[in-house]
Amino acid sequence: MRRVLVTGLGPVSSIGIGVRPFAAGLRAGRSGISPIASFDAEGFPHRHAGEVPDFDPGALLRTLDVGQWGRSSLFAAAAARLAVTDADLDLAAIDADRAGAAIGTTSGESVAMEQLTAQRVTGGFAAMDAVALRQLPAARLAHAVSAELGLRGESVTIATACSASNYAIGYAYDLIATGDADVMLAGGADSVCRWAHAGFYRLGALAERECRPFDRDRGGILTGEGGAVLLLESAEHAQARGARGYAEVRGYGHNCDAAHPVAPERSSIAECIRAAHRNAAVSADEVDYVCAHGTGTQANDAVEIAALRDVFDGRPPPVSSVKSMIGHTMGAASGFGAIASVLAIEQGFLPPTINLTHPDQSLGDIDFVANEARPAKIRVAQNNGFAFGGNNAIVVFGTAA
């Protein structure tokens, strides 16, 4: 098995676009939450989300015709372009047949779906816009990355909802580790949309203005959007071109318990953590930081922390949730967690959980890195991602040395 390094990062988020702004946002504990502008939220009691109002795909992309692609595809392609630039990868110098894309998503092109649904309701099939129909297939998210970068290797979109980016990273890791690819762009993308906002509100899982993971008074998630892509390559490929390694992908764990449509299952999550540790060849006491799924719902936070306590003999390492800053970005969520974990290792700091006023004492004596980032030596970081139907996916990163 070949070692797999992370050599480039591409965050397009509500707290920063590009590595430096995103890292600065994490360190500052910046909130990217704002009143919803991408659709008419009038009539909803809760009207805030983690949108990316400054996203200008035309300024970031070099190949795609922006007008022919949906917002989620553009997030994915822009994040991948940023990761390639960050890695200083000369695309003309690589074997494009051995370079590909694995992109996770929850809703795919949700904005196009809403547009087409409205047209169908008001004007019938004849009223449906041809460009939006072409934009609609979720598989286009990975295709957008491959088309933007000229990649000819495997191009796959993985729709496992809120853990999808971790699935994509694991998939890309396997391709490189087993020698089937040299370079992969892996992560996820999703867009804020009306139907997801309405759905989470009807579930009673939507907070009003702040996402407050692990707080006694937490009220749920805030929807978010963006693209989060990591450039992975074999250690040999990276070393041959003199690339910097942010971190190493040590391994991952996946499972699916299918126990309930939305309720997480404690023993299944604990087993997923153990599977990730076994695959990464690390013991629980070697993990220095857990980037939690940390949605801010009463049920998810309680079950996730209980599972961590089971695996870590009651004393998990520091745990924090970046969703407190950027909202729940759905298919991109564990991609942003992966980028935060890699930056924590490379730059030596713990990203904070903001909006944490009253830590929930029922969760036990856990270090949630409340409200402020702080310096720390992180050798191994664990990135959690959980999704509907008990789709659990966890990736473990270590130092690149």
Short mmCIF file of C-alpha atoms in Angstrom, two decimals:
data_model
loop_
_atom_site.label_atom_id
_atom_site.label_comp_id
_atom_site.label_asym_id
_atom_site.label_seq_id
_atom_site.Cartn_x
_atom_site.Cartn_y
_atom_site.Cartn_z
CA MET A 1 0.00 0.00 0.00
CA ARG A 2 1.30 3.45 -0.92
CA ARG A 3 1.27 6.37 1.51
CA VAL A 4 -1.22 9.14 0.60
CA LEU A 5 -0.45 12.79 1.34
CA VAL A 6 -2.63 15.88 1.41
CA THR A 7 -0.75 18.46 -0.65
CA GLY A 8 -3.42 21.05 -1.43
CA LEU A 9 -6.53 22.54 0.19
CA GLY A 10 -9.49 24.29 -1.42
CA PRO A 11 -12.10 25.73 0.95
CA VAL A 12 -14.93 27.90 -0.43
CA SER A 13 -16.82 28.81 2.74
CA SER A 14 -18.79 31.51 4.50
CA ILE A 15 -15.76 32.35 6.68
CA GLY A 16 -13.22 32.49 3.89
CA ILE A 17 -12.39 31.44 0.33
CA GLY A 18 -8.93 29.90 0.00
CA VAL A 19 -6.60 28.43 2.62
CA ARG A 20 -5.36 31.56 4.33
CA PRO A 21 -8.77 33.26 4.79
CA PHE A 22 -10.34 29.98 5.92
CA ALA A 23 -7.55 29.25 8.42
CA ALA A 24 -7.77 32.82 9.71
CA GLY A 25 -11.52 32.38 10.13
CA LEU A 26 -11.03 29.19 12.14
CA ARG A 27 -8.38 30.79 14.34
CA ALA A 28 -10.57 33.84 14.97
CA GLY A 29 -13.69 31.79 15.67
CA ARG A 30 -15.48 33.79 12.99
CA SER A 31 -19.18 33.22 12.34
CA GLY A 32 -20.26 32.94 8.70
CA ILE A 33 -23.96 32.98 9.55
CA SER A 34 -26.14 35.70 8.01
CA PRO A 35 -29.77 36.36 6.97
CA ILE A 36 -30.71 34.15 4.02
CA ALA A 37 -30.43 35.93 0.66
CA SER A 38 -30.39 33.06 -1.85
CA PHE A 39 -34.15 32.46 -1.62
CA ASP A 40 -37.16 34.27 -0.20
CA ALA A 41 -37.22 33.15 3.45
CA GLU A 42 -40.24 35.27 4.31
CA GLY A 43 -42.69 33.13 6.21
CA PHE A 44 -40.05 30.96 7.88
CA PRO A 45 -39.68 31.63 11.62
CA HIS A 46 -35.94 30.91 11.23
CA ARG A 47 -34.16 32.82 8.44
CA HIS A 48 -30.39 32.44 8.89
CA ALA A 49 -27.84 30.22 7.16
CA GLY A 50 -24.16 29.96 6.30
CA GLU A 51 -24.26 31.27 2.74
CA VAL A 52 -21.23 32.30 0.68
CA PRO A 53 -22.33 35.68 -0.70
CA ASP A 54 -18.87 36.54 -2.06
CA PHE A 55 -18.63 33.43 -4.24
CA ASP A 56 -17.69 34.54 -7.77
CA PRO A 57 -17.04 31.38 -9.81
CA GLY A 58 -15.95 33.38 -12.84
CA ALA A 59 -13.05 34.80 -10.86
CA LEU A 60 -11.83 31.37 -9.75
CA LEU A 61 -12.44 29.06 -12.71
CA ARG A 62 -10.39 28.96 -15.90
CA THR A 63 -12.13 26.36 -18.06
CA LEU A 64 -15.83 25.93 -17.30
CA ASP A 65 -18.54 28.04 -18.91
CA VAL A 66 -20.11 29.25 -15.67
CA GLY A 67 -23.56 29.69 -17.19
CA GLN A 68 -23.79 25.99 -18.07
CA TRP A 69 -23.21 24.64 -14.55
CA GLY A 70 -25.23 24.65 -11.34
CA ARG A 71 -24.13 26.33 -8.11
CA SER A 72 -23.03 23.12 -6.36
CA SER A 73 -20.94 22.02 -9.35
CA LEU A 74 -19.32 25.45 -9.43
CA PHE A 75 -18.54 25.20 -5.70
CA ALA A 76 -16.87 21.82 -6.31
CA ALA A 77 -14.88 22.97 -9.35
CA ALA A 78 -13.76 26.22 -7.67
CA ALA A 79 -12.66 24.39 -4.54
CA ALA A 80 -10.71 21.90 -6.65
CA ARG A 81 -9.05 24.69 -8.65
CA LEU A 82 -8.03 26.37 -5.37
CA ALA A 83 -6.59 23.08 -4.08
CA VAL A 84 -4.51 22.59 -7.24
CA THR A 85 -3.21 26.15 -7.02
CA ASP A 86 -2.43 25.72 -3.33
CA ALA A 87 -0.49 22.53 -4.11
CA ASP A 88 1.42 24.26 -6.92
CA LEU A 89 0.52 21.29 -9.13
CA ASP A 90 1.34 21.69 -12.82
CA LEU A 91 -1.59 19.91 -14.47
CA ALA A 92 0.23 19.80 -17.81
CA ALA A 93 3.02 17.74 -16.20
CA ILE A 94 0.89 14.96 -14.70
CA ASP A 95 -0.57 11.82 -16.30
CA ALA A 96 -4.20 12.93 -16.61
CA ASP A 97 -5.34 9.31 -17.01
CA ARG A 98 -4.15 8.67 -13.44
CA ALA A 99 -5.78 11.74 -11.91
CA GLY A 100 -9.47 11.99 -10.99
CA ALA A 101 -12.19 13.40 -8.77
CA ALA A 102 -14.40 12.02 -5.97
CA ILE A 103 -17.00 14.51 -4.75
CA GLY A 104 -19.65 14.04 -2.07
CA THR A 105 -23.04 15.72 -1.87
CA THR A 106 -26.41 15.62 -0.14
CA SER A 107 -28.69 17.57 -2.47
CA GLY A 108 -26.70 17.77 -5.71
CA GLU A 109 -28.00 20.67 -7.79
CA SER A 110 -30.75 21.65 -5.35
CA VAL A 111 -31.13 25.18 -6.73
CA ALA A 112 -31.77 23.83 -10.25
CA MET A 113 -34.21 21.30 -8.81
CA GLU A 114 -36.20 24.05 -7.11
CA GLN A 115 -36.21 26.15 -10.27
CA LEU A 116 -37.47 23.26 -12.39
CA THR A 117 -40.10 22.26 -9.86
CA ALA A 118 -41.51 25.79 -9.82
CA GLN A 119 -41.58 25.87 -13.62
CA ARG A 120 -43.31 22.48 -13.80
CA VAL A 121 -45.97 23.54 -11.29
CA THR A 122 -46.75 26.85 -12.95
CA GLY A 123 -46.30 26.03 -16.63
CA GLY A 124 -46.07 22.29 -17.12
CA PHE A 125 -43.20 20.32 -18.65
CA ALA A 126 -42.94 22.74 -21.58
CA ALA A 127 -41.97 25.52 -19.19
CA MET A 128 -38.94 23.69 -17.80
CA ASP A 129 -35.67 25.41 -18.67
CA ALA A 130 -33.33 23.33 -20.85
CA VAL A 131 -30.14 24.70 -19.26
CA ALA A 132 -31.40 23.88 -15.76
CA LEU A 133 -32.33 20.37 -16.91
CA ARG A 134 -28.79 19.82 -18.17
CA GLN A 135 -27.41 21.14 -14.86
CA LEU A 136 -29.55 18.83 -12.73
CA PRO A 137 -27.79 15.41 -12.56
CA ALA A 138 -25.78 15.17 -9.32
CA ALA A 139 -23.04 13.26 -11.13
CA ARG A 140 -22.04 16.56 -12.71
CA LEU A 141 -20.40 17.70 -9.47
CA ALA A 142 -17.41 15.42 -9.97
CA HIS A 143 -17.57 15.93 -13.72
CA ALA A 144 -17.25 19.68 -13.17
CA VAL A 145 -13.99 19.11 -11.31
CA SER A 146 -12.63 16.80 -14.02
CA ALA A 147 -13.70 19.17 -16.82
CA GLU A 148 -12.24 22.23 -15.10
CA LEU A 149 -8.89 20.55 -14.49
CA GLY A 150 -8.66 18.30 -17.57
CA LEU A 151 -8.59 15.07 -15.54
CA ARG A 152 -9.23 11.78 -17.38
CA GLY A 153 -9.15 9.35 -14.45
CA GLU A 154 -12.09 8.16 -12.38
CA SER A 155 -14.75 10.80 -11.77
CA VAL A 156 -17.42 9.86 -9.23
CA THR A 157 -20.05 11.70 -7.20
CA ILE A 158 -20.99 10.04 -3.89
CA ALA A 159 -24.41 11.03 -2.49
CA THR A 160 -24.23 9.79 1.10
CA ALA A 161 -25.52 13.06 2.54
CA CYS A 162 -23.75 14.62 5.50
CA SER A 163 -20.89 12.10 5.62
CA ALA A 164 -20.35 12.17 1.86
CA SER A 165 -17.03 14.05 1.82
CA ASN A 166 -15.46 11.51 4.15
CA TYR A 167 -16.73 8.74 1.87
CA ALA A 168 -15.15 10.56 -1.08
CA ILE A 169 -11.83 11.01 0.71
CA GLY A 170 -11.80 7.32 1.65
CA TYR A 171 -12.59 6.34 -1.94
CA ALA A 172 -9.82 8.55 -3.31
CA TYR A 173 -7.41 7.25 -0.68
CA ASP A 174 -8.05 3.66 -1.79
CA LEU A 175 -7.43 4.50 -5.46
CA ILE A 176 -4.07 6.07 -4.67
CA ALA A 177 -2.96 3.63 -1.97
CA THR A 178 -3.59 0.64 -4.22
CA GLY A 179 -1.84 2.18 -7.21
CA ASP A 180 -4.90 2.84 -9.39
CA ALA A 181 -4.33 6.62 -9.35
CA ASP A 182 -1.58 9.08 -8.53
CA VAL A 183 -3.61 12.23 -7.90
CA MET A 184 -7.22 12.68 -6.70
CA LEU A 185 -9.33 15.72 -5.86
CA ALA A 186 -11.66 14.68 -3.03
CA GLY A 187 -14.24 16.48 -0.93
CA GLY A 188 -17.79 17.73 -1.27
CA ALA A 189 -20.17 20.53 -2.23
CA ASP A 190 -23.74 21.66 -1.62
CA SER A 191 -25.86 24.82 -1.84
CA VAL A 192 -28.30 26.47 0.53
CA CYS A 193 -31.81 25.84 -0.74
CA ARG A 194 -35.39 26.34 0.32
CA TRP A 195 -36.44 22.70 0.52
CA ALA A 196 -33.58 21.63 2.82
CA HIS A 197 -34.22 24.65 5.03
CA ALA A 198 -37.93 23.77 5.18
CA GLY A 199 -37.23 20.10 5.79
CA PHE A 200 -34.92 20.64 8.74
CA TYR A 201 -37.34 23.19 10.16
CA ARG A 202 -40.20 20.68 9.97
CA LEU A 203 -37.98 18.10 11.66
CA GLY A 204 -37.55 20.51 14.55
CA ALA A 205 -33.80 20.44 13.95
CA LEU A 206 -33.23 24.04 12.80
CA ALA A 207 -31.81 26.69 15.14
CA GLU A 208 -32.97 30.28 14.85
CA ARG A 209 -29.76 32.32 14.61
CA GLU A 210 -26.81 30.42 16.13
CA CYS A 211 -25.57 26.86 15.94
CA ARG A 212 -24.39 25.94 19.44
CA PRO A 213 -22.90 22.44 19.50
CA PHE A 214 -22.43 20.89 22.96
CA ASP A 215 -24.20 23.78 24.67
CA ARG A 216 -26.87 23.04 27.25
CA ASP A 217 -29.31 25.23 25.30
CA ARG A 218 -28.44 24.07 21.78
CA GLY A 219 -31.34 24.28 19.38
CA GLY A 220 -30.21 22.51 16.23
CA ILE A 221 -28.41 23.14 12.97
CA LEU A 222 -28.19 26.06 10.57
CA THR A 223 -27.95 25.08 6.92
CA GLY A 224 -24.79 26.12 5.10
CA GLU A 225 -23.13 25.81 1.72
CA GLY A 226 -19.80 25.76 -0.05
CA GLY A 227 -17.15 23.53 -1.54
CA ALA A 228 -14.36 21.75 0.33
CA VAL A 229 -11.78 19.82 -1.70
CA LEU A 230 -8.43 18.28 -0.76
CA LEU A 231 -5.74 17.35 -3.24
CA LEU A 232 -4.44 13.86 -2.43
CA GLU A 233 -1.44 12.28 -4.10
CA SER A 234 0.89 9.39 -3.49
CA ALA A 235 3.93 10.20 -1.40
CA GLU A 236 6.16 9.16 -4.32
CA HIS A 237 4.35 11.51 -6.70
CA ALA A 238 4.51 14.38 -4.22
CA GLN A 239 8.18 13.84 -3.45
CA ALA A 240 9.12 13.60 -7.13
CA ARG A 241 7.80 17.11 -7.75
CA GLY A 242 9.01 18.53 -4.43
CA ALA A 243 5.52 19.14 -3.08
CA ARG A 244 4.76 20.13 0.49
CA GLY A 245 2.72 17.64 2.49
CA TYR A 246 0.20 19.16 4.86
CA ALA A 247 -0.64 15.80 6.39
CA GLU A 248 -0.98 12.10 5.62
CA VAL A 249 -4.29 10.29 5.19
CA ARG A 250 -3.71 7.46 7.66
CA GLY A 251 -6.97 5.62 7.00
CA TYR A 252 -10.73 5.64 7.38
CA GLY A 253 -13.75 3.72 8.63
CA HIS A 254 -17.24 3.41 7.09
CA ASN A 255 -20.37 1.62 8.19
CA CYS A 256 -24.14 1.90 7.83
CA ASP A 257 -26.51 0.61 10.51
CA ALA A 258 -29.78 1.68 8.79
CA ALA A 259 -31.32 1.65 12.28
CA HIS A 260 -33.34 4.85 11.83
CA PRO A 261 -33.86 7.46 9.08
CA VAL A 262 -32.48 10.36 11.15
CA ALA A 263 -31.53 9.19 14.68
CA PRO A 264 -27.82 8.34 15.18
CA GLU A 265 -26.93 5.00 16.77
CA ARG A 266 -24.32 4.99 19.54
CA SER A 267 -22.83 1.52 19.14
CA SER A 268 -22.63 1.87 15.35
CA ILE A 269 -20.74 5.15 15.63
CA ALA A 270 -18.37 3.67 18.21
CA GLU A 271 -17.67 0.73 15.92
CA CYS A 272 -17.02 3.11 13.01
CA ILE A 273 -14.47 4.96 15.14
CA ARG A 274 -12.76 1.68 16.04
CA ALA A 275 -12.76 0.63 12.38
CA ALA A 276 -11.12 3.92 11.40
CA HIS A 277 -8.46 3.47 14.08
CA ARG A 278 -7.74 -0.08 12.92
CA ASN A 279 -7.52 0.96 9.28
CA ALA A 280 -5.23 3.86 10.19
CA ALA A 281 -3.14 1.67 12.51
CA VAL A 282 -3.51 4.08 15.42
CA SER A 283 -4.68 3.46 18.97
CA ALA A 284 -7.26 5.67 20.66
CA ASP A 285 -4.64 7.19 22.95
CA GLU A 286 -2.68 8.42 19.92
CA VAL A 287 -5.55 10.66 18.72
CA ASP A 288 -4.89 14.28 19.72
CA TYR A 289 -8.02 15.95 18.32
CA VAL A 290 -11.51 15.03 17.15
CA CYS A 291 -13.21 17.29 14.60
CA ALA A 292 -16.74 16.32 15.54
CA HIS A 293 -19.80 15.95 13.37
CA GLY A 294 -21.20 18.28 16.05
CA THR A 295 -24.45 19.41 14.46
CA GLY A 296 -25.84 21.18 17.51
CA THR A 297 -28.96 19.05 17.85
CA GLN A 298 -29.72 17.61 21.25
CA ALA A 299 -29.75 14.02 20.01
CA ASN A 300 -26.73 14.05 17.67
CA ASP A 301 -24.37 15.72 20.12
CA ALA A 302 -25.37 13.42 22.97
CA VAL A 303 -24.96 10.24 20.92
CA GLU A 304 -21.69 11.33 19.31
CA ILE A 305 -20.10 12.19 22.66
CA ALA A 306 -21.38 8.97 24.23
CA ALA A 307 -19.77 6.98 21.41
CA LEU A 308 -16.49 8.89 21.83
CA ARG A 309 -16.53 8.18 25.57
CA ASP A 310 -17.05 4.48 24.82
CA VAL A 311 -14.02 4.33 22.53
CA PHE A 312 -11.72 6.63 24.50
CA ASP A 313 -12.41 5.06 27.93
CA GLY A 314 -14.39 8.08 29.05
CA ARG A 315 -11.66 10.63 28.26
CA PRO A 316 -11.70 11.74 24.61
CA PRO A 317 -9.08 14.21 23.40
CA PRO A 318 -10.19 17.81 22.67
CA VAL A 319 -13.37 17.85 20.54
CA SER A 320 -14.72 20.79 18.53
CA SER A 321 -17.29 21.53 15.82
CA VAL A 322 -16.62 23.85 12.88
CA LYS A 323 -20.37 23.79 12.13
CA SER A 324 -20.69 26.36 14.90
CA MET A 325 -18.96 28.79 12.50
CA ILE A 326 -20.06 27.80 8.98
CA GLY A 327 -23.32 25.96 9.58
CA HIS A 328 -24.11 22.48 8.32
CA THR A 329 -22.84 22.39 4.76
CA MET A 330 -24.37 18.96 4.14
CA GLY A 331 -22.30 17.01 1.60
CA ALA A 332 -19.37 19.40 2.10
CA ALA A 333 -19.50 19.18 5.90
CA SER A 334 -16.91 16.49 6.52
CA GLY A 335 -14.79 18.03 3.76
CA PHE A 336 -14.56 21.23 5.77
CA GLY A 337 -13.87 19.12 8.86
CA ALA A 338 -11.08 17.39 6.95
CA ILE A 339 -9.52 20.70 5.94
CA ALA A 340 -9.79 21.97 9.53
CA SER A 341 -8.16 18.76 10.80
CA VAL A 342 -5.30 19.04 8.30
CA LEU A 343 -4.72 22.70 9.20
CA ALA A 344 -4.78 21.79 12.90
CA ILE A 345 -1.95 19.31 12.27
CA GLU A 346 0.06 21.53 9.94
CA GLN A 347 -0.31 24.81 11.85
CA GLY A 348 -0.54 23.46 15.41
CA PHE A 349 -3.85 24.73 16.73
CA LEU A 350 -7.26 23.55 17.87
CA PRO A 351 -10.23 25.05 15.97
CA PRO A 352 -12.87 26.27 18.43
CA THR A 353 -16.53 25.53 19.04
CA ILE A 354 -18.10 28.99 19.10
CA ASN A 355 -21.43 30.02 20.68
CA LEU A 356 -20.65 27.70 23.59
CA THR A 357 -21.97 29.59 26.60
CA HIS A 358 -23.12 26.80 28.90
CA PRO A 359 -21.34 23.49 28.19
CA ASP A 360 -23.79 20.63 28.59
CA GLN A 361 -22.75 18.95 31.83
CA SER A 362 -24.71 15.83 30.92
CA LEU A 363 -22.09 15.15 28.20
CA GLY A 364 -19.38 14.77 30.82
CA ASP A 365 -16.05 16.49 31.38
CA ILE A 366 -15.08 17.07 27.73
CA ASP A 367 -12.73 19.72 26.34
CA PHE A 368 -14.88 21.33 23.61
CA VAL A 369 -12.30 24.05 22.82
CA ALA A 370 -14.89 26.63 23.82
CA ASN A 371 -15.08 29.82 21.77
CA GLU A 372 -11.35 30.41 21.18
CA ALA A 373 -8.75 28.55 19.18
CA ARG A 374 -5.59 27.64 21.02
CA PRO A 375 -2.12 26.29 20.17
CA ALA A 376 -1.65 22.55 20.36
CA LYS A 377 0.61 19.89 18.93
CA ILE A 378 -1.63 17.65 16.83
CA ARG A 379 0.00 14.47 15.50
CA VAL A 380 -3.20 12.53 14.77
CA ALA A 381 -6.63 14.03 14.06
CA GLN A 382 -9.93 12.20 13.64
CA ASN A 383 -12.63 13.74 11.43
CA ASN A 384 -16.20 12.52 12.09
CA GLY A 385 -19.04 12.54 9.56
CA PHE A 386 -22.48 11.02 10.09
CA ALA A 387 -25.58 11.04 7.90
CA PHE A 388 -29.18 10.00 7.43
CA GLY A 389 -29.82 6.29 7.68
CA GLY A 390 -26.81 5.64 9.89
CA ASN A 391 -24.21 6.37 7.20
CA ASN A 392 -21.08 6.87 9.31
CA ALA A 393 -17.70 7.82 7.85
CA ILE A 394 -14.55 8.79 9.73
CA VAL A 395 -11.14 9.74 8.31
CA VAL A 396 -7.91 9.80 10.31
CA PHE A 397 -5.08 12.17 9.41
CA GLY A 398 -1.52 12.23 10.72
CA THR A 399 1.59 14.32 10.31
CA ALA A 400 3.17 14.12 6.87
CA ALA A 401 6.65 13.28 8.16
#
